[in-house]
């Protein structure tokens, strides 16, 4: 049920059952989920599903991930996305639910959709009845600060955003060809315990390239990992009326504001901790003359049709919850 990530070159196949052992689901298994790309979100979802009695399998990319999973007691198999293991694809056929959490790769696109025909033939006449692709709000592009709902025209600008939209179309077509309705979740920036502004400040980690790019934006959409889980589970329990949903919280606050608040939380909880100030960290960030990707993403459809009541409607509630779970600033997740 646990761990994994994208899948450029290699993936692990992670298998989870009630005994943390290798359990092969039968065609009659109704509570089974296969997660392609079990990274930060995939791990969180897998744990929740496992606790509810699901059989969960997933994929990861490296030998390091495989070792981590083995140490946690899981049965793990490496999977090379450049040379798909037909046996693993056949295993997928036995699952009723497939979640795709694999980011596209520059110069390659979606690593799995390169083998679309093989995927289709492997999954045909299987148990699959639900397929969800985790996409990004980046497919909307720069909207001049407008409020963007799911009917707003997509206009991706960056290379990766264009690949995201192509992946949406590819997985949607595959699902339709298999006779099921696809589900597309357009996510804001994912955060949660171990991956948040609080964690970045405590661990004194350098900004990622994505974080640097978002620094100058007036609006940045985000969503807590637990809220993605509850939105996704709502679609598992009852078929949703639409195929596309924006999964974001209520507050598209600028990144700088989020980090300033996180810094205050950290300083309040550990007054003597020596930290790099927000101002010092901002020196790492480039000054963009023309901020791109400006939009406020609407989550009304998610609330109305999926019945989601956000656990963390804004970054403040989310960060408070995260720092509350950290006993010591040297605690690792």
mmCIF file of C-alpha atoms in Angstrom:
data_model
loop_
_atom_site.group_PDB
_atom_site.id
_atom_site.type_symbol
_atom_site.label_atom_id
_atom_site.label_comp_id
_atom_site.label_asym_id
_atom_site.label_seq_id
_atom_site.Cartn_x
_atom_site.Cartn_y
_atom_site.Cartn_z
ATOM 1 C CA UNK A 1 0.000 0.000 0.000
ATOM 2 C CA UNK A 2 2.773 2.403 0.554
ATOM 3 C CA UNK A 3 5.320 4.401 -1.331
ATOM 4 C CA UNK A 4 6.443 5.109 -4.817
ATOM 5 C CA UNK A 5 6.628 7.826 -7.382
ATOM 6 C CA UNK A 6 6.440 8.734 -11.008
ATOM 7 C CA UNK A 7 8.096 6.302 -13.319
ATOM 8 C CA UNK A 8 10.640 7.531 -15.768
ATOM 9 C CA UNK A 9 12.893 4.514 -16.007
ATOM 10 C CA UNK A 10 12.139 2.093 -13.273
ATOM 11 C CA UNK A 11 9.184 1.432 -11.059
ATOM 12 C CA UNK A 12 8.479 -0.789 -8.183
ATOM 13 C CA UNK A 13 5.344 -2.814 -7.904
ATOM 14 C CA UNK A 14 4.097 -2.561 -4.339
ATOM 15 C CA UNK A 15 1.599 -5.075 -3.110
ATOM 16 C CA UNK A 16 -0.371 -4.704 0.071
ATOM 17 C CA UNK A 17 -2.897 -6.877 1.772
ATOM 18 C CA UNK A 18 -4.248 -7.266 5.251
ATOM 19 C CA UNK A 19 -1.102 -9.070 6.356
ATOM 20 C CA UNK A 20 1.376 -6.722 4.595
ATOM 21 C CA UNK A 21 2.250 -9.674 2.405
ATOM 22 C CA UNK A 22 1.866 -10.472 -1.252
ATOM 23 C CA UNK A 23 -1.786 -11.055 -2.024
ATOM 24 C CA UNK A 24 -2.976 -11.574 -5.577
ATOM 25 C CA UNK A 25 -6.514 -10.254 -5.916
ATOM 26 C CA UNK A 26 -9.005 -12.465 -7.705
ATOM 27 C CA UNK A 27 -11.399 -11.301 -10.377
ATOM 28 C CA UNK A 28 -14.092 -11.277 -7.711
ATOM 29 C CA UNK A 29 -12.133 -8.812 -5.553
ATOM 30 C CA UNK A 30 -14.224 -5.642 -5.314
ATOM 31 C CA UNK A 31 -12.069 -3.495 -3.073
ATOM 32 C CA UNK A 32 -8.779 -3.269 -4.933
ATOM 33 C CA UNK A 33 -6.746 -0.260 -6.044
ATOM 34 C CA UNK A 34 -3.679 -0.132 -8.258
ATOM 35 C CA UNK A 35 -1.744 3.134 -7.908
ATOM 36 C CA UNK A 36 0.562 4.034 -10.766
ATOM 37 C CA UNK A 37 3.129 6.363 -9.232
ATOM 38 C CA UNK A 38 2.774 6.002 -5.490
ATOM 39 C CA UNK A 39 4.620 9.080 -4.289
ATOM 40 C CA UNK A 40 3.660 11.489 -1.533
ATOM 41 C CA UNK A 41 -0.072 11.351 -2.225
ATOM 42 C CA UNK A 42 -0.123 7.718 -3.273
ATOM 43 C CA UNK A 43 1.414 6.629 0.012
ATOM 44 C CA UNK A 44 -1.147 8.579 2.011
ATOM 45 C CA UNK A 45 -4.072 7.178 0.042
ATOM 46 C CA UNK A 46 -2.681 3.643 0.182
ATOM 47 C CA UNK A 47 -2.458 3.738 3.976
ATOM 48 C CA UNK A 48 -6.051 4.923 4.259
ATOM 49 C CA UNK A 49 -7.310 2.299 1.823
ATOM 50 C CA UNK A 50 -5.368 -0.444 3.570
ATOM 51 C CA UNK A 51 -6.896 0.545 6.882
ATOM 52 C CA UNK A 52 -10.320 0.169 5.261
ATOM 53 C CA UNK A 53 -9.557 -3.347 4.099
ATOM 54 C CA UNK A 54 -8.610 -2.700 0.488
ATOM 55 C CA UNK A 55 -6.038 -4.676 -1.448
ATOM 56 C CA UNK A 56 -3.621 -2.037 -2.762
ATOM 57 C CA UNK A 57 -0.712 -2.273 -5.155
ATOM 58 C CA UNK A 58 1.467 0.462 -6.542
ATOM 59 C CA UNK A 59 4.566 1.418 -8.441
ATOM 60 C CA UNK A 60 7.808 3.267 -7.729
ATOM 61 C CA UNK A 61 10.850 4.289 -9.700
ATOM 62 C CA UNK A 62 14.083 3.321 -8.003
ATOM 63 C CA UNK A 63 16.037 0.683 -6.160
ATOM 64 C CA UNK A 64 16.132 3.047 -3.174
ATOM 65 C CA UNK A 65 12.339 3.039 -3.006
ATOM 66 C CA UNK A 66 12.328 -0.714 -3.353
ATOM 67 C CA UNK A 67 14.697 -1.050 -0.408
ATOM 68 C CA UNK A 68 12.577 1.290 1.722
ATOM 69 C CA UNK A 69 9.487 -0.755 0.982
ATOM 70 C CA UNK A 70 11.178 -4.032 1.725
ATOM 71 C CA UNK A 71 12.301 -2.665 5.083
ATOM 72 C CA UNK A 72 8.677 -1.762 5.778
ATOM 73 C CA UNK A 73 7.657 -5.348 5.067
ATOM 74 C CA UNK A 74 6.221 -4.997 1.613
ATOM 75 C CA UNK A 75 6.630 -7.204 -1.435
ATOM 76 C CA UNK A 76 8.172 -4.979 -4.116
ATOM 77 C CA UNK A 77 8.967 -5.512 -7.791
ATOM 78 C CA UNK A 78 10.963 -3.154 -9.996
ATOM 79 C CA UNK A 79 9.222 -2.108 -13.169
ATOM 80 C CA UNK A 80 10.989 -0.492 -16.125
ATOM 81 C CA UNK A 81 8.632 1.934 -17.846
ATOM 82 C CA UNK A 82 10.798 1.862 -20.963
ATOM 83 C CA UNK A 83 10.326 -1.892 -21.181
ATOM 84 C CA UNK A 84 6.969 -2.619 -19.512
ATOM 85 C CA UNK A 85 6.687 -5.895 -17.667
ATOM 86 C CA UNK A 86 3.667 -7.604 -19.197
ATOM 87 C CA UNK A 87 3.195 -9.620 -16.014
ATOM 88 C CA UNK A 88 2.682 -6.435 -13.992
ATOM 89 C CA UNK A 89 0.208 -5.127 -16.561
ATOM 90 C CA UNK A 90 -1.672 -8.399 -16.287
ATOM 91 C CA UNK A 91 -1.800 -7.920 -12.519
ATOM 92 C CA UNK A 92 -3.415 -4.512 -13.080
ATOM 93 C CA UNK A 93 -6.179 -6.233 -15.015
ATOM 94 C CA UNK A 94 -7.426 -7.825 -11.813
ATOM 95 C CA UNK A 95 -7.983 -4.510 -10.044
ATOM 96 C CA UNK A 96 -11.305 -2.719 -9.959
ATOM 97 C CA UNK A 97 -9.730 0.737 -9.490
ATOM 98 C CA UNK A 98 -6.663 2.333 -11.062
ATOM 99 C CA UNK A 99 -5.241 5.685 -9.972
ATOM 100 C CA UNK A 100 -2.672 7.345 -12.221
ATOM 101 C CA UNK A 101 -0.329 9.656 -10.332
ATOM 102 C CA UNK A 102 2.506 9.810 -12.827
ATOM 103 C CA UNK A 103 3.808 13.207 -13.945
ATOM 104 C CA UNK A 104 4.720 13.639 -17.597
ATOM 105 C CA UNK A 105 8.395 13.913 -18.465
ATOM 106 C CA UNK A 106 9.951 16.615 -20.629
ATOM 107 C CA UNK A 107 10.822 15.195 -24.013
ATOM 108 C CA UNK A 108 8.881 12.012 -23.317
ATOM 109 C CA UNK A 109 5.375 12.863 -22.208
ATOM 110 C CA UNK A 110 3.400 10.362 -20.175
ATOM 111 C CA UNK A 111 5.691 7.344 -19.728
ATOM 112 C CA UNK A 112 2.802 4.894 -19.514
ATOM 113 C CA UNK A 113 0.803 6.223 -22.460
ATOM 114 C CA UNK A 114 3.768 5.473 -24.702
ATOM 115 C CA UNK A 115 2.516 1.904 -24.322
ATOM 116 C CA UNK A 116 -1.173 2.724 -24.777
ATOM 117 C CA UNK A 117 -1.918 -0.243 -27.042
ATOM 118 C CA UNK A 118 -0.256 -2.635 -24.613
ATOM 119 C CA UNK A 119 -2.176 -1.059 -21.737
ATOM 120 C CA UNK A 120 -5.455 -1.345 -23.586
ATOM 121 C CA UNK A 121 -4.944 -4.968 -24.523
ATOM 122 C CA UNK A 122 -3.818 -5.822 -20.987
ATOM 123 C CA UNK A 123 -6.825 -4.184 -19.327
ATOM 124 C CA UNK A 124 -9.512 -5.281 -21.804
ATOM 125 C CA UNK A 125 -12.047 -7.694 -20.305
ATOM 126 C CA UNK A 126 -10.607 -7.143 -16.830
ATOM 127 C CA UNK A 127 -12.220 -6.000 -13.580
ATOM 128 C CA UNK A 128 -11.539 -2.295 -14.082
ATOM 129 C CA UNK A 129 -14.513 -0.049 -13.381
ATOM 130 C CA UNK A 130 -12.860 3.173 -12.154
ATOM 131 C CA UNK A 131 -9.879 5.095 -13.539
ATOM 132 C CA UNK A 132 -8.678 8.438 -12.199
ATOM 133 C CA UNK A 133 -5.849 10.586 -13.534
ATOM 134 C CA UNK A 134 -4.280 13.156 -11.208
ATOM 135 C CA UNK A 135 -3.616 16.257 -13.260
ATOM 136 C CA UNK A 136 -2.818 19.864 -12.380
ATOM 137 C CA UNK A 137 -4.498 23.271 -12.459
ATOM 138 C CA UNK A 138 -1.566 24.332 -14.663
ATOM 139 C CA UNK A 139 -3.604 23.178 -17.689
ATOM 140 C CA UNK A 140 -5.609 26.433 -17.449
ATOM 141 C CA UNK A 141 -2.547 28.608 -18.024
ATOM 142 C CA UNK A 142 -2.495 32.332 -17.242
ATOM 143 C CA UNK A 143 -6.051 33.607 -16.740
ATOM 144 C CA UNK A 144 -5.325 37.186 -15.619
ATOM 145 C CA UNK A 145 -6.512 36.448 -12.094
ATOM 146 C CA UNK A 146 -9.953 35.267 -13.171
ATOM 147 C CA UNK A 147 -11.980 32.728 -11.217
ATOM 148 C CA UNK A 148 -11.529 29.490 -13.122
ATOM 149 C CA UNK A 149 -13.970 26.580 -12.990
ATOM 150 C CA UNK A 150 -13.857 23.262 -14.830
ATOM 151 C CA UNK A 151 -15.609 24.708 -17.895
ATOM 152 C CA UNK A 152 -12.959 27.387 -18.368
ATOM 153 C CA UNK A 153 -10.979 26.773 -21.587
ATOM 154 C CA UNK A 154 -7.651 25.077 -21.030
ATOM 155 C CA UNK A 155 -4.672 27.033 -22.302
ATOM 156 C CA UNK A 156 -1.459 25.501 -20.955
ATOM 157 C CA UNK A 157 1.637 27.626 -21.515
ATOM 158 C CA UNK A 158 4.623 25.745 -20.132
ATOM 159 C CA UNK A 159 5.916 22.597 -21.745
ATOM 160 C CA UNK A 160 4.988 20.468 -18.739
ATOM 161 C CA UNK A 161 1.487 21.944 -18.560
ATOM 162 C CA UNK A 162 0.943 21.081 -22.223
ATOM 163 C CA UNK A 163 2.100 17.534 -21.503
ATOM 164 C CA UNK A 164 -0.310 17.399 -18.559
ATOM 165 C CA UNK A 165 -3.219 18.238 -20.841
ATOM 166 C CA UNK A 166 -2.064 15.649 -23.364
ATOM 167 C CA UNK A 167 -1.958 13.075 -20.542
ATOM 168 C CA UNK A 168 -5.504 13.995 -19.527
ATOM 169 C CA UNK A 169 -6.677 13.380 -23.069
ATOM 170 C CA UNK A 170 -4.708 10.146 -23.378
ATOM 171 C CA UNK A 171 -6.001 8.560 -20.168
ATOM 172 C CA UNK A 172 -9.513 9.804 -20.881
ATOM 173 C CA UNK A 173 -9.464 8.168 -24.314
ATOM 174 C CA UNK A 174 -8.095 4.937 -22.858
ATOM 175 C CA UNK A 175 -10.865 4.817 -20.246
ATOM 176 C CA UNK A 176 -13.568 5.426 -22.846
ATOM 177 C CA UNK A 177 -12.091 2.711 -25.048
ATOM 178 C CA UNK A 178 -12.310 0.348 -22.081
ATOM 179 C CA UNK A 179 -15.950 1.244 -21.600
ATOM 180 C CA UNK A 180 -15.665 3.272 -18.389
ATOM 181 C CA UNK A 181 -15.969 6.952 -17.561
ATOM 182 C CA UNK A 182 -12.618 8.582 -16.747
ATOM 183 C CA UNK A 183 -12.094 10.878 -13.804
ATOM 184 C CA UNK A 184 -9.704 13.825 -14.006
ATOM 185 C CA UNK A 185 -8.624 15.589 -10.826
ATOM 186 C CA UNK A 186 -6.932 18.942 -11.465
ATOM 187 C CA UNK A 187 -4.934 19.476 -8.296
ATOM 188 C CA UNK A 188 -3.439 22.549 -6.744
ATOM 189 C CA UNK A 189 -0.015 22.253 -5.113
ATOM 190 C CA UNK A 190 -0.075 19.242 -2.784
ATOM 191 C CA UNK A 191 1.099 19.682 0.803
ATOM 192 C CA UNK A 192 0.840 17.759 4.051
ATOM 193 C CA UNK A 193 2.928 16.370 6.917
ATOM 194 C CA UNK A 194 6.534 16.128 5.764
ATOM 195 C CA UNK A 195 5.920 18.308 2.725
ATOM 196 C CA UNK A 196 4.922 21.833 3.616
ATOM 197 C CA UNK A 197 6.237 25.338 4.199
ATOM 198 C CA UNK A 198 6.751 24.388 7.856
ATOM 199 C CA UNK A 199 8.902 21.402 6.894
ATOM 200 C CA UNK A 200 10.912 23.442 4.402
ATOM 201 C CA UNK A 201 11.703 26.067 7.060
ATOM 202 C CA UNK A 202 12.576 23.555 9.783
ATOM 203 C CA UNK A 203 14.780 21.449 7.554
ATOM 204 C CA UNK A 204 16.409 24.531 5.994
ATOM 205 C CA UNK A 205 15.864 22.987 2.601
ATOM 206 C CA UNK A 206 16.561 25.016 -0.545
ATOM 207 C CA UNK A 207 13.602 26.006 -2.659
ATOM 208 C CA UNK A 208 12.664 23.690 -5.492
ATOM 209 C CA UNK A 209 12.514 25.136 -8.981
ATOM 210 C CA UNK A 210 8.719 24.974 -8.849
ATOM 211 C CA UNK A 211 8.662 26.897 -5.575
ATOM 212 C CA UNK A 212 10.927 29.561 -7.032
ATOM 213 C CA UNK A 213 8.683 29.996 -10.061
ATOM 214 C CA UNK A 214 5.595 30.419 -7.888
ATOM 215 C CA UNK A 215 7.167 33.060 -5.657
ATOM 216 C CA UNK A 216 5.980 36.016 -7.726
ATOM 217 C CA UNK A 217 2.426 34.874 -8.249
ATOM 218 C CA UNK A 218 -0.415 36.735 -6.619
ATOM 219 C CA UNK A 219 -2.440 33.529 -6.464
ATOM 220 C CA UNK A 220 -1.258 29.982 -5.819
ATOM 221 C CA UNK A 221 -3.715 27.104 -5.489
ATOM 222 C CA UNK A 222 -2.969 24.357 -2.990
ATOM 223 C CA UNK A 223 -4.658 21.375 -1.374
ATOM 224 C CA UNK A 224 -3.909 19.282 1.702
ATOM 225 C CA UNK A 225 -3.210 15.612 0.987
ATOM 226 C CA UNK A 226 -6.034 14.517 3.318
ATOM 227 C CA UNK A 227 -8.547 16.586 1.362
ATOM 228 C CA UNK A 228 -7.478 14.970 -1.899
ATOM 229 C CA UNK A 229 -8.049 11.605 -0.250
ATOM 230 C CA UNK A 230 -11.569 12.457 0.849
ATOM 231 C CA UNK A 231 -12.469 13.857 -2.581
ATOM 232 C CA UNK A 232 -11.154 10.746 -4.276
ATOM 233 C CA UNK A 233 -12.933 8.396 -1.878
ATOM 234 C CA UNK A 234 -16.200 10.222 -2.577
ATOM 235 C CA UNK A 235 -15.922 9.209 -6.251
ATOM 236 C CA UNK A 236 -15.142 5.616 -5.274
ATOM 237 C CA UNK A 237 -18.223 5.331 -3.087
ATOM 238 C CA UNK A 238 -20.603 6.901 -5.604
ATOM 239 C CA UNK A 239 -20.010 7.493 -9.338
ATOM 240 C CA UNK A 240 -19.600 11.251 -9.881
ATOM 241 C CA UNK A 241 -21.814 13.031 -12.430
ATOM 242 C CA UNK A 242 -18.861 14.702 -14.199
ATOM 243 C CA UNK A 243 -15.415 13.696 -15.378
ATOM 244 C CA UNK A 244 -13.374 16.790 -14.393
ATOM 245 C CA UNK A 245 -12.954 18.300 -10.921
ATOM 246 C CA UNK A 246 -10.752 21.065 -9.560
ATOM 247 C CA UNK A 247 -9.307 19.898 -6.238
ATOM 248 C CA UNK A 248 -8.097 23.000 -4.374
ATOM 249 C CA UNK A 249 -8.789 24.715 -1.065
ATOM 250 C CA UNK A 250 -10.621 28.003 -0.534
ATOM 251 C CA UNK A 251 -7.619 30.325 -0.254
ATOM 252 C CA UNK A 252 -5.294 30.885 -3.256
ATOM 253 C CA UNK A 253 -2.859 32.873 -1.120
ATOM 254 C CA UNK A 254 0.544 33.922 -2.492
ATOM 255 C CA UNK A 255 3.445 31.676 -1.552
ATOM 256 C CA UNK A 256 5.284 34.455 0.269
ATOM 257 C CA UNK A 257 2.329 34.911 2.633
ATOM 258 C CA UNK A 258 2.241 31.177 3.324
ATOM 259 C CA UNK A 259 5.935 31.071 4.217
ATOM 260 C CA UNK A 260 5.679 34.112 6.470
ATOM 261 C CA UNK A 261 2.870 32.440 8.405
ATOM 262 C CA UNK A 262 4.788 29.158 8.603
ATOM 263 C CA UNK A 263 7.807 31.030 9.966
ATOM 264 C CA UNK A 264 5.672 32.585 12.721
ATOM 265 C CA UNK A 265 4.333 29.156 13.684
ATOM 266 C CA UNK A 266 7.829 27.690 13.875
ATOM 267 C CA UNK A 267 9.263 30.608 15.859
ATOM 268 C CA UNK A 268 6.363 30.470 18.304
ATOM 269 C CA UNK A 269 6.742 26.735 18.948
ATOM 270 C CA UNK A 270 10.565 26.718 19.083
ATOM 271 C CA UNK A 271 11.697 30.243 20.041
ATOM 272 C CA UNK A 272 15.392 29.358 20.269
ATOM 273 C CA UNK A 273 15.645 27.619 16.922
ATOM 274 C CA UNK A 274 18.070 29.285 14.512
ATOM 275 C CA UNK A 275 16.346 29.667 11.181
ATOM 276 C CA UNK A 276 16.999 31.292 7.882
ATOM 277 C CA UNK A 277 14.544 34.175 7.663
ATOM 278 C CA UNK A 278 11.932 34.436 4.958
ATOM 279 C CA UNK A 279 13.794 37.477 3.659
ATOM 280 C CA UNK A 280 17.041 35.493 3.397
ATOM 281 C CA UNK A 281 15.279 32.629 1.687
ATOM 282 C CA UNK A 282 13.658 35.027 -0.772
ATOM 283 C CA UNK A 283 17.115 35.892 -2.051
ATOM 284 C CA UNK A 284 17.144 32.415 -3.562
ATOM 285 C CA UNK A 285 14.062 33.272 -5.587
ATOM 286 C CA UNK A 286 14.327 34.956 -8.999
ATOM 287 C CA UNK A 287 12.398 38.151 -9.599
ATOM 288 C CA UNK A 288 10.014 37.432 -12.427
ATOM 289 C CA UNK A 289 9.098 40.534 -14.406
ATOM 290 C CA UNK A 290 6.065 38.849 -15.934
ATOM 291 C CA UNK A 291 4.436 36.466 -13.463
ATOM 292 C CA UNK A 292 2.658 33.642 -15.270
ATOM 293 C CA UNK A 293 -0.119 31.253 -14.371
ATOM 294 C CA UNK A 294 -2.274 33.827 -12.543
ATOM 295 C CA UNK A 295 -5.711 32.421 -11.711
ATOM 296 C CA UNK A 296 -8.066 31.755 -8.843
ATOM 297 C CA UNK A 297 -9.293 28.189 -9.112
ATOM 298 C CA UNK A 298 -12.908 27.464 -8.180
ATOM 299 C CA UNK A 299 -13.725 24.363 -6.117
ATOM 300 C CA UNK A 300 -17.532 24.749 -6.084
ATOM 301 C CA UNK A 301 -18.148 21.652 -8.231
ATOM 302 C CA UNK A 302 -16.030 19.511 -5.892
ATOM 303 C CA UNK A 303 -18.066 20.643 -2.898
ATOM 304 C CA UNK A 304 -21.436 20.497 -4.611
ATOM 305 C CA UNK A 305 -21.165 17.204 -6.494
ATOM 306 C CA UNK A 306 -18.718 15.223 -4.362
ATOM 307 C CA UNK A 307 -20.015 16.511 -1.046
ATOM 308 C CA UNK A 308 -16.525 17.462 0.117
ATOM 309 C CA UNK A 309 -16.273 19.526 3.282
ATOM 310 C CA UNK A 310 -12.636 20.563 3.398
ATOM 311 C CA UNK A 311 -10.717 19.483 6.468
ATOM 312 C CA UNK A 312 -8.236 22.275 5.747
ATOM 313 C CA UNK A 313 -10.023 25.057 3.835
ATOM 314 C CA UNK A 314 -6.961 27.304 3.902
ATOM 315 C CA UNK A 315 -3.194 27.130 4.411
ATOM 316 C CA UNK A 316 -3.430 28.380 8.001
ATOM 317 C CA UNK A 317 -5.557 25.470 9.194
ATOM 318 C CA UNK A 318 -3.380 23.037 7.263
ATOM 319 C CA UNK A 319 -0.078 24.341 8.604
ATOM 320 C CA UNK A 320 -1.396 24.478 12.182
ATOM 321 C CA UNK A 321 -2.300 20.813 11.936
ATOM 322 C CA UNK A 322 1.103 19.913 10.517
ATOM 323 C CA UNK A 323 3.165 21.737 13.130
ATOM 324 C CA UNK A 324 0.974 20.312 15.894
ATOM 325 C CA UNK A 325 2.062 16.815 14.816
ATOM 326 C CA UNK A 326 5.777 17.677 15.007
ATOM 327 C CA UNK A 327 7.151 17.006 18.471
ATOM 328 C CA UNK A 328 10.677 18.256 17.764
ATOM 329 C CA UNK A 329 12.043 20.359 14.902
ATOM 330 C CA UNK A 330 14.500 17.529 14.231
ATOM 331 C CA UNK A 331 11.689 15.036 13.791
ATOM 332 C CA UNK A 332 11.772 13.518 10.302
ATOM 333 C CA UNK A 333 8.797 12.315 8.364
#
